[in-house]
Coordinates of C-alpha atoms in Angstrom, one line a residue:
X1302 CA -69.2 -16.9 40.2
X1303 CA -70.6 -16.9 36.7
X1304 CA -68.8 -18.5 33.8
X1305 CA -69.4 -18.0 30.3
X1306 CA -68.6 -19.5 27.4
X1307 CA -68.9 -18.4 23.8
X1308 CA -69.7 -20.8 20.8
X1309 CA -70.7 -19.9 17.2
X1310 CA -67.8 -17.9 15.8
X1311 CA -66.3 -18.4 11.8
X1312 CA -65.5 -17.0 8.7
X1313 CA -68.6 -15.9 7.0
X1314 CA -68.3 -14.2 3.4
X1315 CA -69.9 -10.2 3.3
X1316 CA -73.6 -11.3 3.5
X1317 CA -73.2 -13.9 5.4
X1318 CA -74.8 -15.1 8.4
X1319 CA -73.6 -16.6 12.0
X1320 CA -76.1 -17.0 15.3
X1321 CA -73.4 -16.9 18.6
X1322 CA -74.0 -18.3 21.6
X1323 CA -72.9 -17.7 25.2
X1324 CA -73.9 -20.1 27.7
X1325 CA -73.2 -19.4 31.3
X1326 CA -73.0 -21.7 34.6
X1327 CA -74.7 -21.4 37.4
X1328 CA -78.7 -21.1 38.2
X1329 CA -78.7 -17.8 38.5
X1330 CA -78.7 -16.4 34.8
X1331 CA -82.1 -15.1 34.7
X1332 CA -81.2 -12.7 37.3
X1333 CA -78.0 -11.3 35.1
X1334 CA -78.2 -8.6 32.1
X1335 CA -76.4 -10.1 29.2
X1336 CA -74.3 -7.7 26.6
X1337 CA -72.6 -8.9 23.3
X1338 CA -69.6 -6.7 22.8
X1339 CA -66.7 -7.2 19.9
X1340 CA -63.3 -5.6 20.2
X1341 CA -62.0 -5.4 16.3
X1342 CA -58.0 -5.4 16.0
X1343 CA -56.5 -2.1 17.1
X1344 CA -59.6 -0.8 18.2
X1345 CA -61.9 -0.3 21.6
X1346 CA -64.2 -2.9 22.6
X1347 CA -68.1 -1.5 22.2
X1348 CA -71.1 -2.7 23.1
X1349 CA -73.2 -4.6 20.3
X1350 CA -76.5 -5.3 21.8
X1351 CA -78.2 -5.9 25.2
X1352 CA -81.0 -7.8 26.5
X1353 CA -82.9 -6.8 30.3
X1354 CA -82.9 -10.3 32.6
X1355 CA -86.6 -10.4 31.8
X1356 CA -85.9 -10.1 27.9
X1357 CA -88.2 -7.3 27.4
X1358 CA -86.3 -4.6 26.7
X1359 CA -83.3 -4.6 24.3
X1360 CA -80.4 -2.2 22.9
X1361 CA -78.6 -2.6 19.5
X1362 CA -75.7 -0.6 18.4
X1363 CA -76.8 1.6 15.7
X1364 CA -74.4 0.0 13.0
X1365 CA -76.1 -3.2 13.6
X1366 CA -79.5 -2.4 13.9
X1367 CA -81.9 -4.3 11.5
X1368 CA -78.6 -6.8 10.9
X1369 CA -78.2 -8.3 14.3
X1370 CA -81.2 -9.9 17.0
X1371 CA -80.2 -10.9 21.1
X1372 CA -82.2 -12.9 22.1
X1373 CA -81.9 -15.6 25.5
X1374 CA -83.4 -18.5 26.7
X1375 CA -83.6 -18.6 30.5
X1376 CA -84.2 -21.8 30.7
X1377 CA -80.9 -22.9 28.9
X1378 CA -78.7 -20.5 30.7
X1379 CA -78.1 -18.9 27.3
X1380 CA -77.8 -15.9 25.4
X1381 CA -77.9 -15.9 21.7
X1382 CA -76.6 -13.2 19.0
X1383 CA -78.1 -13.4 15.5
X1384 CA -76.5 -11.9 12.7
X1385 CA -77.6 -11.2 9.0
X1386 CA -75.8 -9.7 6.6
X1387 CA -72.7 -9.5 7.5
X1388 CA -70.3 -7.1 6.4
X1389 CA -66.0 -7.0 6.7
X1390 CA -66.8 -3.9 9.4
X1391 CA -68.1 -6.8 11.9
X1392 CA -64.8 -8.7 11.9
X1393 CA -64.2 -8.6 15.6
X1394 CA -63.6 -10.7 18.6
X1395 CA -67.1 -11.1 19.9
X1396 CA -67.3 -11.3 24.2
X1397 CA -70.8 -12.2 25.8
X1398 CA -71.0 -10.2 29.3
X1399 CA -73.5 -10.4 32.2
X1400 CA -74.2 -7.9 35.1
X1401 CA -76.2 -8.7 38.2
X1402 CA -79.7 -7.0 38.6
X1403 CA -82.6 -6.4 41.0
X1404 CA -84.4 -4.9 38.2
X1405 CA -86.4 -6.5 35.4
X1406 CA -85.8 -3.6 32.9
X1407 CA -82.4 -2.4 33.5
X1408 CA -79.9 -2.5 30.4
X1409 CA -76.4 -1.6 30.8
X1410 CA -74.2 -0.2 27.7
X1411 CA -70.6 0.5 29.7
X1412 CA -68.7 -2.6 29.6
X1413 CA -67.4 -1.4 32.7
X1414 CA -70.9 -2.4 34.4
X1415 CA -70.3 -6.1 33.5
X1416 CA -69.2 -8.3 36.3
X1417 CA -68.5 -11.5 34.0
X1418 CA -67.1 -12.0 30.8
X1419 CA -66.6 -14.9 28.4
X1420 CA -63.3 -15.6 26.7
X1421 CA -64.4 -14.3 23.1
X1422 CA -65.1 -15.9 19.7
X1423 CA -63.9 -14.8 16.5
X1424 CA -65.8 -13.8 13.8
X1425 CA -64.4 -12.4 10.4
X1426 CA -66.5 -11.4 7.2
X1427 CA -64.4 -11.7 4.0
X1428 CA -65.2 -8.8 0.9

């Protein structure tokens, strides 16, 4: 069992910046993919960005590209989620997410892949 826990969350006027960060237990985290997803009110949770267990590959959402960096640090057990000018269309509920791999290069976009999920933080830009 992996458990993770989000940190880094606030209000943040349009602009704005926030880092998140989702640290996980156990010794096994560089073995897991790690996803940032956000779930905004009344809509689907989507993926945000992903990082491969080696941290060589990477996938960003299109609507935060340029905006937003993963990033991890294998030796913390953590994952981290920069993000730069923020806009009110980021206000979400942000969820870390980690999926078990043999593979050095996998990424995963589906949060249905994701065997372990944090319990969210909330972020909200004002206008």
């Amino acid at each position: 069992q992996v458990q993770l826990v989000e940190s880094g969350g606030g209000l943040v006027q349009t602009g704005g910046s926030l880092k998140l960060l989702c640290t996980a237990s156990g010794r096994t985290f560089s073995t897991y993919v790690m996803g940032w997803f956000r779930q905004a009110p009344g809509k689907e949770r989507k993926v945000v960005a992903v990082m491969s267990r080696s941290g060589d590959r990477t996938f960003y959402a299109d609507s935060v590209k340029g905006r937003f960096t993963i990033s991890r640090d294998n030796a913390k057990n953590t994952v981290y989620l920069q993000m730069n000018n923020l806009k009110p269309d980021d206000t979400a509920v942000y969820y870390c997410a980690a999926r078990g791999t043999n593979s050095d290069q996998a990424l995963y976009y589906n949060g249905a892949s994701y065997d372990y999920w944090g319990q969210g933080t909330q972020v909200t830009v004002s206008s």
